[in-house]
């Protein structure tokens, strides 16, 4: 029988793992399909390609055609800032260069350094122009100016022939041209770079097309970046507020920092929108981008649910320490050194280490037995994170689409939110069930106490009556020690009787079967009766019960029965302490309304 149950457990584990793998594969397939659909919606043609600095688009309706990538062979004039007036005299001084790409081998053939300046040129043959056309330029290292048919259309940063006078500024921008009837577009792009010694010039594809198609792609890209940033910012804000309410939940702080780093990487990664919002220079834009990319992967690992499956705290702390040192160095070092870290692949190793680590963690989540019933939502989140990081690496090597793609990150945020909402709902249900069980248990406890108190009162009263009768009738025949023992038995029994009565009163109060009947009452009318009732207990003892209540004393509003019980309880205590001296009644004289101080045994 045990073998059958063991085989069933193994079968259930295999089935569960297969289900997890199937869900992850289907989700990855769905994300890939969305990526493919996205590329179709925001398509740009790669053909025809420029050759020898010339692109022939005659016969193509630019108004009804998608935009074109201008990837191919351009003309390049190293060490020269040329305008169209200078082209005839420098016509034979150009060198062919592949765009996009680093100009180092062409700019400085001997050293290979990418420092320098120069002019790119491309001639585009078109049918007579009817509607405006535009160029979308991204990733030009590091300052640039665009001139189209002798018209300077845009200038980003400040061009100069040396590092002292030039000002870098790397953002995406557009340059348009609208002269009707034009059949040839001659575009010059002047570029200067004195910051990155390893990559310079036009490093990303340039898009060309009608003004409407370029604006359509660019503003959709910026809009999706802003939408993604707003979503991340709201989630980070909510997580930060919740963390302030509950400082012990570190996962909320990690979530807030994760969304902040991812949102920052988005704003400085694609179109450098952050440079348009904040007064930061080119150097800090580069540093913020790289540091945010490094820390976003660490925050993923630091999230408690993923960290619980990691390789261990020692390695995680070692990686965190290395990341802190590298981030501090990048923040303090010149930007050329920062680019050196990237060129030497130090940044790549540090960046990809948590990515590989995260893939391992996801594998352990799938193939190891998990007690978390909502693990599937974390797997979907992990799938979104992995696809987002993987496609960002692919897009860094080759432009997949010109428009920013936000669905992977939104899918990860959605899965993450679904996990927490599911956890909240599940915990709420468990808490409601536990509260209901506690209420039932508490009610059973009250019923048990009430029944027990009721059953004990009858024999207890019998004990009191029998003991009182024995003391009254046999007092002269009993020795002094036996009399005192019997009186102690009576006292203890009365205390137990009072306690049982109070237990019954508590049960009745909870069931609303007893009503407090308060009435105006003077304490002077109650205490003398109590003293007279208990006077027999002081016979033969050096104890004196005396009432010391100021007159006049304001009326109070107690229950007569409760007040009598309080007075009896207080007076019984000194009656059995065998102490000499007066026992004053504990009336608090410092208030206008009578109040009482509850004594403890032996305190009088």
PDB file of N, CA and C in Angstrom, residues 153-251:
ATOM      1  N   UNK A 153      19.284  71.581 -40.323  1.00  0.00           N
ATOM      2  CA  UNK A 153      17.991  71.240 -39.755  1.00  0.00           C
ATOM      3  C   UNK A 153      18.050  70.961 -38.242  1.00  0.00           C
ATOM      4  N   UNK A 154      19.150  70.475 -37.751  1.00  0.00           N
ATOM      5  CA  UNK A 154      19.218  70.144 -36.322  1.00  0.00           C
ATOM      6  C   UNK A 154      20.666  70.109 -35.881  1.00  0.00           C
ATOM      7  N   UNK A 155      20.912  70.490 -34.611  1.00  0.00           N
ATOM      8  CA  UNK A 155      22.240  70.427 -34.025  1.00  0.00           C
ATOM      9  C   UNK A 155      22.100  70.024 -32.564  1.00  0.00           C
ATOM     10  N   UNK A 156      22.742  68.923 -32.193  1.00  0.00           N
ATOM     11  CA  UNK A 156      22.677  68.381 -30.835  1.00  0.00           C
ATOM     12  C   UNK A 156      24.073  68.453 -30.230  1.00  0.00           C
ATOM     13  N   UNK A 157      24.185  69.125 -29.083  1.00  0.00           N
ATOM     14  CA  UNK A 157      25.487  69.344 -28.481  1.00  0.00           C
ATOM     15  C   UNK A 157      26.218  70.470 -29.176  1.00  0.00           C
ATOM     16  N   UNK A 158      27.520  70.511 -29.010  1.00  0.00           N
ATOM     17  CA  UNK A 158      28.353  71.548 -29.631  1.00  0.00           C
ATOM     18  C   UNK A 158      29.537  70.898 -30.315  1.00  0.00           C
ATOM     19  N   UNK A 159      29.631  71.116 -31.622  1.00  0.00           N
ATOM     20  CA  UNK A 159      30.730  70.548 -32.393  1.00  0.00           C
ATOM     21  C   UNK A 159      31.989  71.389 -32.228  1.00  0.00           C
ATOM     22  N   UNK A 160      33.111  70.699 -32.195  1.00  0.00           N
ATOM     23  CA  UNK A 160      34.408  71.384 -32.111  1.00  0.00           C
ATOM     24  C   UNK A 160      35.493  70.421 -32.567  1.00  0.00           C
ATOM     25  N   UNK A 161      36.640  70.979 -32.874  1.00  0.00           N
ATOM     26  CA  UNK A 161      37.753  70.155 -33.346  1.00  0.00           C
ATOM     27  C   UNK A 161      38.646  69.664 -32.212  1.00  0.00           C
ATOM     28  N   UNK A 162      38.358  70.059 -30.975  1.00  0.00           N
ATOM     29  CA  UNK A 162      39.130  69.576 -29.826  1.00  0.00           C
ATOM     30  C   UNK A 162      38.188  69.367 -28.660  1.00  0.00           C
ATOM     31  N   UNK A 163      38.686  68.653 -27.640  1.00  0.00           N
ATOM     32  CA  UNK A 163      37.850  68.265 -26.509  1.00  0.00           C
ATOM     33  C   UNK A 163      37.490  69.437 -25.610  1.00  0.00           C
ATOM     34  N   UNK A 164      38.286  70.509 -25.628  1.00  0.00           N
ATOM     35  CA  UNK A 164      38.021  71.627 -24.730  1.00  0.00           C
ATOM     36  C   UNK A 164      36.769  72.398 -25.118  1.00  0.00           C
ATOM     37  N   UNK A 165      36.534  72.516 -26.406  1.00  0.00           N
ATOM     38  CA  UNK A 165      35.454  73.383 -26.877  1.00  0.00           C
ATOM     39  C   UNK A 165      34.160  72.642 -27.201  1.00  0.00           C
ATOM     40  N   UNK A 166      34.232  71.326 -27.309  1.00  0.00           N
ATOM     41  CA  UNK A 166      33.025  70.622 -27.740  1.00  0.00           C
ATOM     42  C   UNK A 166      32.197  70.185 -26.531  1.00  0.00           C
ATOM     43  N   UNK A 167      30.891  70.020 -26.758  1.00  0.00           N
ATOM     44  CA  UNK A 167      29.957  69.626 -25.702  1.00  0.00           C
ATOM     45  C   UNK A 167      29.154  68.417 -26.176  1.00  0.00           C
ATOM     46  N   UNK A 168      29.301  67.251 -25.503  1.00  0.00           N
ATOM     47  CA  UNK A 168      28.559  66.057 -25.940  1.00  0.00           C
ATOM     48  C   UNK A 168      27.099  66.120 -25.495  1.00  0.00           C
ATOM     49  N   UNK A 169      26.248  65.530 -26.321  1.00  0.00           N
ATOM     50  CA  UNK A 169      24.820  65.470 -25.979  1.00  0.00           C
ATOM     51  C   UNK A 169      24.185  64.408 -26.866  1.00  0.00           C
ATOM     52  N   UNK A 170      23.878  63.251 -26.286  1.00  0.00           N
ATOM     53  CA  UNK A 170      23.443  62.097 -27.070  1.00  0.00           C
ATOM     54  C   UNK A 170      21.976  61.796 -26.788  1.00  0.00           C
ATOM     55  N   UNK A 171      21.089  62.342 -27.619  1.00  0.00           N
ATOM     56  CA  UNK A 171      19.658  62.057 -27.528  1.00  0.00           C
ATOM     57  C   UNK A 171      19.142  61.747 -28.928  1.00  0.00           C
ATOM     58  N   UNK A 172      17.949  61.151 -28.977  1.00  0.00           N
ATOM     59  CA  UNK A 172      17.333  60.900 -30.281  1.00  0.00           C
ATOM     60  C   UNK A 172      16.627  62.168 -30.758  1.00  0.00           C
ATOM     61  N   UNK A 173      16.694  62.414 -32.047  1.00  0.00           N
ATOM     62  CA  UNK A 173      16.056  63.612 -32.605  1.00  0.00           C
ATOM     63  C   UNK A 173      15.740  63.364 -34.071  1.00  0.00           C
ATOM     64  N   UNK A 174      14.989  64.285 -34.650  1.00  0.00           N
ATOM     65  CA  UNK A 174      14.604  64.170 -36.057  1.00  0.00           C
ATOM     66  C   UNK A 174      15.034  65.427 -36.816  1.00  0.00           C
ATOM     67  N   UNK A 175      15.254  65.245 -38.099  1.00  0.00           N
ATOM     68  CA  UNK A 175      15.554  66.355 -39.002  1.00  0.00           C
ATOM     69  C   UNK A 175      14.675  66.186 -40.240  1.00  0.00           C
ATOM     70  N   UNK A 176      13.956  67.216 -40.623  1.00  0.00           N
ATOM     71  CA  UNK A 176      12.982  67.110 -41.722  1.00  0.00           C
ATOM     72  C   UNK A 176      13.353  68.049 -42.864  1.00  0.00           C
ATOM     73  N   UNK A 177      12.760  67.723 -44.035  1.00  0.00           N
ATOM     74  CA  UNK A 177      12.975  68.525 -45.243  1.00  0.00           C
ATOM     75  C   UNK A 177      11.674  68.531 -46.032  1.00  0.00           C
ATOM     76  N   UNK A 178      11.293  69.735 -46.530  1.00  0.00           N
ATOM     77  CA  UNK A 178       9.943  69.857 -47.108  1.00  0.00           C
ATOM     78  C   UNK A 178       9.880  70.664 -48.394  1.00  0.00           C
ATOM     79  N   UNK A 179      10.975  70.848 -49.107  1.00  0.00           N
ATOM     80  CA  UNK A 179      10.949  71.615 -50.360  1.00  0.00           C
ATOM     81  C   UNK A 179      10.331  70.756 -51.461  1.00  0.00           C
ATOM     82  N   UNK A 180       9.189  71.183 -51.977  1.00  0.00           N
ATOM     83  CA  UNK A 180       8.473  70.394 -52.990  1.00  0.00           C
ATOM     84  C   UNK A 180       9.261  70.356 -54.306  1.00  0.00           C
ATOM     85  N   UNK A 181       9.101  69.232 -55.008  1.00  0.00           N
ATOM     86  CA  UNK A 181       9.737  69.053 -56.299  1.00  0.00           C
ATOM     87  C   UNK A 181      11.164  68.570 -56.225  1.00  0.00           C
ATOM     88  N   UNK A 182      11.725  68.416 -55.037  1.00  0.00           N
ATOM     89  CA  UNK A 182      13.109  67.961 -54.886  1.00  0.00           C
ATOM     90  C   UNK A 182      13.229  66.508 -55.342  1.00  0.00           C
ATOM     91  N   UNK A 183      14.261  66.229 -56.139  1.00  0.00           N
ATOM     92  CA  UNK A 183      14.482  64.861 -56.620  1.00  0.00           C
ATOM     93  C   UNK A 183      15.736  64.226 -56.023  1.00  0.00           C
ATOM     94  N   UNK A 184      16.530  64.999 -55.314  1.00  0.00           N
ATOM     95  CA  UNK A 184      17.722  64.451 -54.664  1.00  0.00           C
ATOM     96  C   UNK A 184      17.885  65.089 -53.281  1.00  0.00           C
ATOM     97  N   UNK A 185      18.062  64.236 -52.298  1.00  0.00           N
ATOM     98  CA  UNK A 185      18.294  64.698 -50.933  1.00  0.00           C
ATOM     99  C   UNK A 185      19.739  64.381 -50.580  1.00  0.00           C
ATOM    100  N   UNK A 186      20.513  65.434 -50.361  1.00  0.00           N
ATOM    101  CA  UNK A 186      21.918  65.291 -50.005  1.00  0.00           C
ATOM    102  C   UNK A 186      22.051  65.644 -48.524  1.00  0.00           C
ATOM    103  N   UNK A 187      22.299  64.636 -47.696  1.00  0.00           N
ATOM    104  CA  UNK A 187      22.342  64.832 -46.251  1.00  0.00           C
ATOM    105  C   UNK A 187      23.774  64.714 -45.754  1.00  0.00           C
ATOM    106  N   UNK A 188      24.162  65.703 -44.943  1.00  0.00           N
ATOM    107  CA  UNK A 188      25.461  65.709 -44.284  1.00  0.00           C
ATOM    108  C   UNK A 188      25.238  65.642 -42.767  1.00  0.00           C
ATOM    109  N   UNK A 189      25.960  64.738 -42.117  1.00  0.00           N
ATOM    110  CA  UNK A 189      25.866  64.613 -40.656  1.00  0.00           C
ATOM    111  C   UNK A 189      27.259  64.817 -40.095  1.00  0.00           C
ATOM    112  N   UNK A 190      27.476  65.962 -39.444  1.00  0.00           N
ATOM    113  CA  UNK A 190      28.765  66.281 -38.829  1.00  0.00           C
ATOM    114  C   UNK A 190      28.755  65.758 -37.388  1.00  0.00           C
ATOM    115  N   UNK A 191      29.804  65.017 -37.016  1.00  0.00           N
ATOM    116  CA  UNK A 191      29.869  64.338 -35.717  1.00  0.00           C
ATOM    117  C   UNK A 191      31.229  64.584 -35.085  1.00  0.00           C
ATOM    118  N   UNK A 192      31.221  64.783 -33.766  1.00  0.00           N
ATOM    119  CA  UNK A 192      32.461  64.914 -32.993  1.00  0.00           C
ATOM    120  C   UNK A 192      32.369  64.022 -31.764  1.00  0.00           C
ATOM    121  N   UNK A 193      33.497  63.383 -31.406  1.00  0.00           N
ATOM    122  CA  UNK A 193      33.540  62.495 -30.247  1.00  0.00           C
ATOM    123  C   UNK A 193      34.893  62.606 -29.571  1.00  0.00           C
ATOM    124  N   UNK A 194      34.866  63.060 -28.306  1.00  0.00           N
ATOM    125  CA  UNK A 194      36.077  63.107 -27.498  1.00  0.00           C
ATOM    126  C   UNK A 194      35.822  62.521 -26.107  1.00  0.00           C
ATOM    127  N   UNK A 195      34.843  61.616 -25.999  1.00  0.00           N
ATOM    128  CA  UNK A 195      34.505  60.986 -24.725  1.00  0.00           C
ATOM    129  C   UNK A 195      34.692  59.476 -24.740  1.00  0.00           C
ATOM    130  N   UNK A 196      34.271  58.827 -25.814  1.00  0.00           N
ATOM    131  CA  UNK A 196      34.356  57.370 -25.897  1.00  0.00           C
ATOM    132  C   UNK A 196      35.528  56.983 -26.798  1.00  0.00           C
ATOM    133  N   UNK A 197      36.608  56.437 -26.248  1.00  0.00           N
ATOM    134  CA  UNK A 197      37.768  56.085 -27.084  1.00  0.00           C
ATOM    135  C   UNK A 197      37.590  54.800 -27.879  1.00  0.00           C
ATOM    136  N   UNK A 198      36.468  54.117 -27.714  1.00  0.00           N
ATOM    137  CA  UNK A 198      36.292  52.817 -28.347  1.00  0.00           C
ATOM    138  C   UNK A 198      35.176  52.798 -29.392  1.00  0.00           C
ATOM    139  N   UNK A 199      34.224  53.718 -29.293  1.00  0.00           N
ATOM    140  CA  UNK A 199      33.123  53.763 -30.247  1.00  0.00           C
ATOM    141  C   UNK A 199      32.767  55.217 -30.522  1.00  0.00           C
ATOM    142  N   UNK A 200      32.719  55.553 -31.804  1.00  0.00           N
ATOM    143  CA  UNK A 200      32.384  56.908 -32.200  1.00  0.00           C
ATOM    144  C   UNK A 200      31.632  56.903 -33.515  1.00  0.00           C
ATOM    145  N   UNK A 201      30.946  57.998 -33.789  1.00  0.00           N
ATOM    146  CA  UNK A 201      30.208  58.118 -35.028  1.00  0.00           C
ATOM    147  C   UNK A 201      28.761  57.695 -34.883  1.00  0.00           C
ATOM    148  N   UNK A 202      28.180  57.245 -35.981  1.00  0.00           N
ATOM    149  CA  UNK A 202      26.780  56.802 -36.006  1.00  0.00           C
ATOM    150  C   UNK A 202      26.752  55.330 -35.585  1.00  0.00           C
ATOM    151  N   UNK A 203      26.261  55.067 -34.375  1.00  0.00           N
ATOM    152  CA  UNK A 203      26.307  53.716 -33.804  1.00  0.00           C
ATOM    153  C   UNK A 203      24.973  52.992 -33.903  1.00  0.00           C
ATOM    154  N   UNK A 204      23.897  53.689 -34.270  1.00  0.00           N
ATOM    155  CA  UNK A 204      22.588  53.064 -34.441  1.00  0.00           C
ATOM    156  C   UNK A 204      22.027  53.410 -35.814  1.00  0.00           C
ATOM    157  N   UNK A 205      21.092  52.617 -36.245  1.00  0.00           N
ATOM    158  CA  UNK A 205      20.512  52.804 -37.573  1.00  0.00           C
ATOM    159  C   UNK A 205      19.789  54.143 -37.663  1.00  0.00           C
ATOM    160  N   UNK A 206      19.915  54.760 -38.836  1.00  0.00           N
ATOM    161  CA  UNK A 206      19.191  55.996 -39.137  1.00  0.00           C
ATOM    162  C   UNK A 206      17.961  55.621 -39.954  1.00  0.00           C
ATOM    163  N   UNK A 207      16.814  56.165 -39.567  1.00  0.00           N
ATOM    164  CA  UNK A 207      15.558  55.897 -40.269  1.00  0.00           C
ATOM    165  C   UNK A 207      15.197  57.082 -41.156  1.00  0.00           C
ATOM    166  N   UNK A 208      14.701  56.746 -42.360  1.00  0.00           N
ATOM    167  CA  UNK A 208      14.284  57.773 -43.310  1.00  0.00           C
ATOM    168  C   UNK A 208      12.912  57.414 -43.865  1.00  0.00           C
ATOM    169  N   UNK A 209      12.073  58.418 -44.036  1.00  0.00           N
ATOM    170  CA  UNK A 209      10.748  58.204 -44.595  1.00  0.00           C
ATOM    171  C   UNK A 209       9.965  59.492 -44.583  1.00  0.00           C
ATOM    172  N   UNK A 210       8.688  59.377 -44.873  1.00  0.00           N
ATOM    173  CA  UNK A 210       7.836  60.560 -44.831  1.00  0.00           C
ATOM    174  C   UNK A 210       7.767  61.092 -43.407  1.00  0.00           C
ATOM    175  N   UNK A 211       7.479  62.396 -43.306  1.00  0.00           N
ATOM    176  CA  UNK A 211       7.389  63.011 -41.983  1.00  0.00           C
ATOM    177  C   UNK A 211       6.348  62.313 -41.121  1.00  0.00           C
ATOM    178  N   UNK A 212       5.235  61.913 -41.734  1.00  0.00           N
ATOM    179  CA  UNK A 212       4.163  61.255 -40.980  1.00  0.00           C
ATOM    180  C   UNK A 212       4.614  59.898 -40.445  1.00  0.00           C
ATOM    181  N   UNK A 213       5.304  59.109 -41.280  1.00  0.00           N
ATOM    182  CA  UNK A 213       5.729  57.770 -40.829  1.00  0.00           C
ATOM    183  C   UNK A 213       6.800  57.857 -39.743  1.00  0.00           C
ATOM    184  N   UNK A 214       7.730  58.823 -39.867  1.00  0.00           N
ATOM    185  CA  UNK A 214       8.777  58.975 -38.854  1.00  0.00           C
ATOM    186  C   UNK A 214       8.172  59.441 -37.527  1.00  0.00           C
ATOM    187  N   UNK A 215       7.282  60.421 -37.601  1.00  0.00           N
ATOM    188  CA  UNK A 215       6.632  60.885 -36.363  1.00  0.00           C
ATOM    189  C   UNK A 215       5.799  59.782 -35.733  1.00  0.00           C
ATOM    190  N   UNK A 216       5.163  58.981 -36.563  1.00  0.00           N
ATOM    191  CA  UNK A 216       4.362  57.862 -36.055  1.00  0.00           C
ATOM    192  C   UNK A 216       5.232  56.899 -35.236  1.00  0.00           C
ATOM    193  N   UNK A 217       6.385  56.530 -35.784  1.00  0.00           N
ATOM    194  CA  UNK A 217       7.266  55.600 -35.076  1.00  0.00           C
ATOM    195  C   UNK A 217       7.876  56.234 -33.829  1.00  0.00           C
ATOM    196  N   UNK A 218       8.358  57.457 -33.975  1.00  0.00           N
ATOM    197  CA  UNK A 218       9.091  58.080 -32.859  1.00  0.00           C
ATOM    198  C   UNK A 218       8.171  58.376 -31.679  1.00  0.00           C
ATOM    199  N   UNK A 219       7.020  58.948 -31.940  1.00  0.00           N
ATOM    200  CA  UNK A 219       6.155  59.317 -30.822  1.00  0.00           C
ATOM    201  C   UNK A 219       5.489  58.114 -30.181  1.00  0.00           C
ATOM    202  N   UNK A 220       5.238  57.079 -30.968  1.00  0.00           N
ATOM    203  CA  UNK A 220       4.764  55.841 -30.347  1.00  0.00           C
ATOM    204  C   UNK A 220       5.848  55.248 -29.448  1.00  0.00           C
ATOM    205  N   UNK A 221       7.109  55.307 -29.903  1.00  0.00           N
ATOM    206  CA  UNK A 221       8.195  54.781 -29.088  1.00  0.00           C
ATOM    207  C   UNK A 221       8.320  55.550 -27.776  1.00  0.00           C
ATOM    208  N   UNK A 222       8.317  56.874 -27.854  1.00  0.00           N
ATOM    209  CA  UNK A 222       8.422  57.686 -26.637  1.00  0.00           C
ATOM    210  C   UNK A 222       7.198  57.485 -25.751  1.00  0.00           C
ATOM    211  N   UNK A 223       6.025  57.390 -26.368  1.00  0.00           N
ATOM    212  CA  UNK A 223       4.803  57.186 -25.586  1.00  0.00           C
ATOM    213  C   UNK A 223       4.815  55.874 -24.818  1.00  0.00           C
ATOM    214  N   UNK A 224       5.258  54.808 -25.458  1.00  0.00           N
ATOM    215  CA  UNK A 224       5.315  53.514 -24.764  1.00  0.00           C
ATOM    216  C   UNK A 224       6.367  53.521 -23.653  1.00  0.00           C
ATOM    217  N   UNK A 225       7.462  54.237 -23.869  1.00  0.00           N
ATOM    218  CA  UNK A 225       8.444  54.355 -22.789  1.00  0.00           C
ATOM    219  C   UNK A 225       7.845  55.091 -21.588  1.00  0.00           C
ATOM    220  N   UNK A 226       7.103  56.154 -21.847  1.00  0.00           N
ATOM    221  CA  UNK A 226       6.497  56.914 -20.750  1.00  0.00           C
ATOM    222  C   UNK A 226       5.437  56.092 -20.031  1.00  0.00           C
ATOM    223  N   UNK A 227       4.624  55.353 -20.794  1.00  0.00           N
ATOM    224  CA  UNK A 227       3.598  54.516 -20.173  1.00  0.00           C
ATOM    225  C   UNK A 227       4.234  53.459 -19.276  1.00  0.00           C
ATOM    226  N   UNK A 228       5.282  52.814 -19.787  1.00  0.00           N
ATOM    227  CA  UNK A 228       5.967  51.797 -18.985  1.00  0.00           C
ATOM    228  C   UNK A 228       6.583  52.404 -17.735  1.00  0.00           C
ATOM    229  N   UNK A 229       7.179  53.577 -17.886  1.00  0.00           N
ATOM    230  CA  UNK A 229       7.785  54.231 -16.717  1.00  0.00           C
ATOM    231  C   UNK A 229       6.727  54.605 -15.687  1.00  0.00           C
ATOM    232  N   UNK A 230       5.576  55.103 -16.139  1.00  0.00           N
ATOM    233  CA  UNK A 230       4.509  55.473 -15.199  1.00  0.00           C
ATOM    234  C   UNK A 230       3.998  54.245 -14.449  1.00  0.00           C
ATOM    235  N   UNK A 231       3.821  53.136 -15.168  1.00  0.00           N
ATOM    236  CA  UNK A 231       3.368  51.899 -14.511  1.00  0.00           C
ATOM    237  C   UNK A 231       4.372  51.451 -13.458  1.00  0.00           C
ATOM    238  N   UNK A 232       5.649  51.461 -13.822  1.00  0.00           N
ATOM    239  CA  UNK A 232       6.681  51.064 -12.870  1.00  0.00           C
ATOM    240  C   UNK A 232       6.753  52.031 -11.689  1.00  0.00           C
ATOM    241  N   UNK A 233       6.612  53.333 -11.971  1.00  0.00           N
ATOM    242  CA  UNK A 233       6.686  54.317 -10.901  1.00  0.00           C
ATOM    243  C   UNK A 233       5.531  54.155  -9.918  1.00  0.00           C
ATOM    244  N   UNK A 234       4.329  53.888 -10.437  1.00  0.00           N
ATOM    245  CA  UNK A 234       3.176  53.705  -9.548  1.00  0.00           C
ATOM    246  C   UNK A 234       3.361  52.469  -8.668  1.00  0.00           C
ATOM    247  N   UNK A 235       3.813  51.370  -9.276  1.00  0.00           N
ATOM    248  CA  UNK A 235       4.054  50.164  -8.472  1.00  0.00           C
ATOM    249  C   UNK A 235       5.153  50.411  -7.434  1.00  0.00           C
ATOM    250  N   UNK A 236       6.207  51.118  -7.841  1.00  0.00           N
ATOM    251  CA  UNK A 236       7.257  51.430  -6.876  1.00  0.00           C
ATOM    252  C   UNK A 236       6.772  52.330  -5.763  1.00  0.00           C
ATOM    253  N   UNK A 237       5.905  53.303  -6.093  1.00  0.00           N
ATOM    254  CA  UNK A 237       5.365  54.204  -5.074  1.00  0.00           C
ATOM    255  C   UNK A 237       4.487  53.439  -4.091  1.00  0.00           C
ATOM    256  N   UNK A 238       3.614  52.564  -4.612  1.00  0.00           N
ATOM    257  CA  UNK A 238       2.760  51.776  -3.718  1.00  0.00           C
ATOM    258  C   UNK A 238       3.610  50.890  -2.800  1.00  0.00           C
ATOM    259  N   UNK A 239       4.628  50.246  -3.382  1.00  0.00           N
ATOM    260  CA  UNK A 239       5.488  49.377  -2.571  1.00  0.00           C
ATOM    261  C   UNK A 239       6.225  50.172  -1.503  1.00  0.00           C
ATOM    262  N   UNK A 240       6.684  51.381  -1.847  1.00  0.00           N
ATOM    263  CA  UNK A 240       7.395  52.212  -0.872  1.00  0.00           C
ATOM    264  C   UNK A 240       6.464  52.639   0.259  1.00  0.00           C
ATOM    265  N   UNK A 241       5.229  53.027  -0.058  1.00  0.00           N
ATOM    266  CA  UNK A 241       4.274  53.431   0.970  1.00  0.00           C
ATOM    267  C   UNK A 241       3.961  52.260   1.895  1.00  0.00           C
ATOM    268  N   UNK A 242       3.743  51.087   1.308  1.00  0.00           N
ATOM    269  CA  UNK A 242       3.454  49.912   2.138  1.00  0.00           C
ATOM    270  C   UNK A 242       4.651  49.555   3.017  1.00  0.00           C
ATOM    271  N   UNK A 243       5.864  49.762   2.490  1.00  0.00           N
ATOM    272  CA  UNK A 243       7.048  49.472   3.310  1.00  0.00           C
ATOM    273  C   UNK A 243       7.143  50.431   4.489  1.00  0.00           C
ATOM    274  N   UNK A 244       6.775  51.693   4.284  1.00  0.00           N
ATOM    275  CA  UNK A 244       6.799  52.654   5.384  1.00  0.00           C
ATOM    276  C   UNK A 244       5.803  52.269   6.472  1.00  0.00           C
ATOM    277  N   UNK A 245       4.707  51.616   6.083  1.00  0.00           N
ATOM    278  CA  UNK A 245       3.738  51.162   7.068  1.00  0.00           C
ATOM    279  C   UNK A 245       4.196  49.887   7.772  1.00  0.00           C
ATOM    280  N   UNK A 246       5.004  49.087   7.077  1.00  0.00           N
ATOM    281  CA  UNK A 246       5.462  47.810   7.636  1.00  0.00           C
ATOM    282  C   UNK A 246       6.944  47.651   7.319  1.00  0.00           C
ATOM    283  N   UNK A 247       7.806  48.160   8.212  1.00  0.00           N
ATOM    284  CA  UNK A 247       9.243  48.165   7.958  1.00  0.00           C
ATOM    285  C   UNK A 247       9.852  46.770   7.961  1.00  0.00           C
ATOM    286  N   UNK A 248       9.164  45.790   8.499  1.00  0.00           N
ATOM    287  CA  UNK A 248       9.727  44.444   8.568  1.00  0.00           C
ATOM    288  C   UNK A 248       9.633  43.705   7.231  1.00  0.00           C
ATOM    289  N   UNK A 249       8.825  44.183   6.317  1.00  0.00           N
ATOM    290  CA  UNK A 249       8.640  43.515   5.027  1.00  0.00           C
ATOM    291  C   UNK A 249       9.638  44.093   4.031  1.00  0.00           C
ATOM    292  N   UNK A 250      10.846  43.523   3.991  1.00  0.00           N
ATOM    293  CA  UNK A 250      11.903  44.028   3.118  1.00  0.00           C
ATOM    294  C   UNK A 250      11.592  43.818   1.642  1.00  0.00           C
ATOM    295  N   UNK A 251      10.740  42.858   1.331  1.00  0.00           N
ATOM    296  CA  UNK A 251      10.406  42.601  -0.071  1.00  0.00           C
ATOM    297  C   UNK A 251       9.763  43.824  -0.719  1.00  0.00           C
TER     298      UNK A 251
END
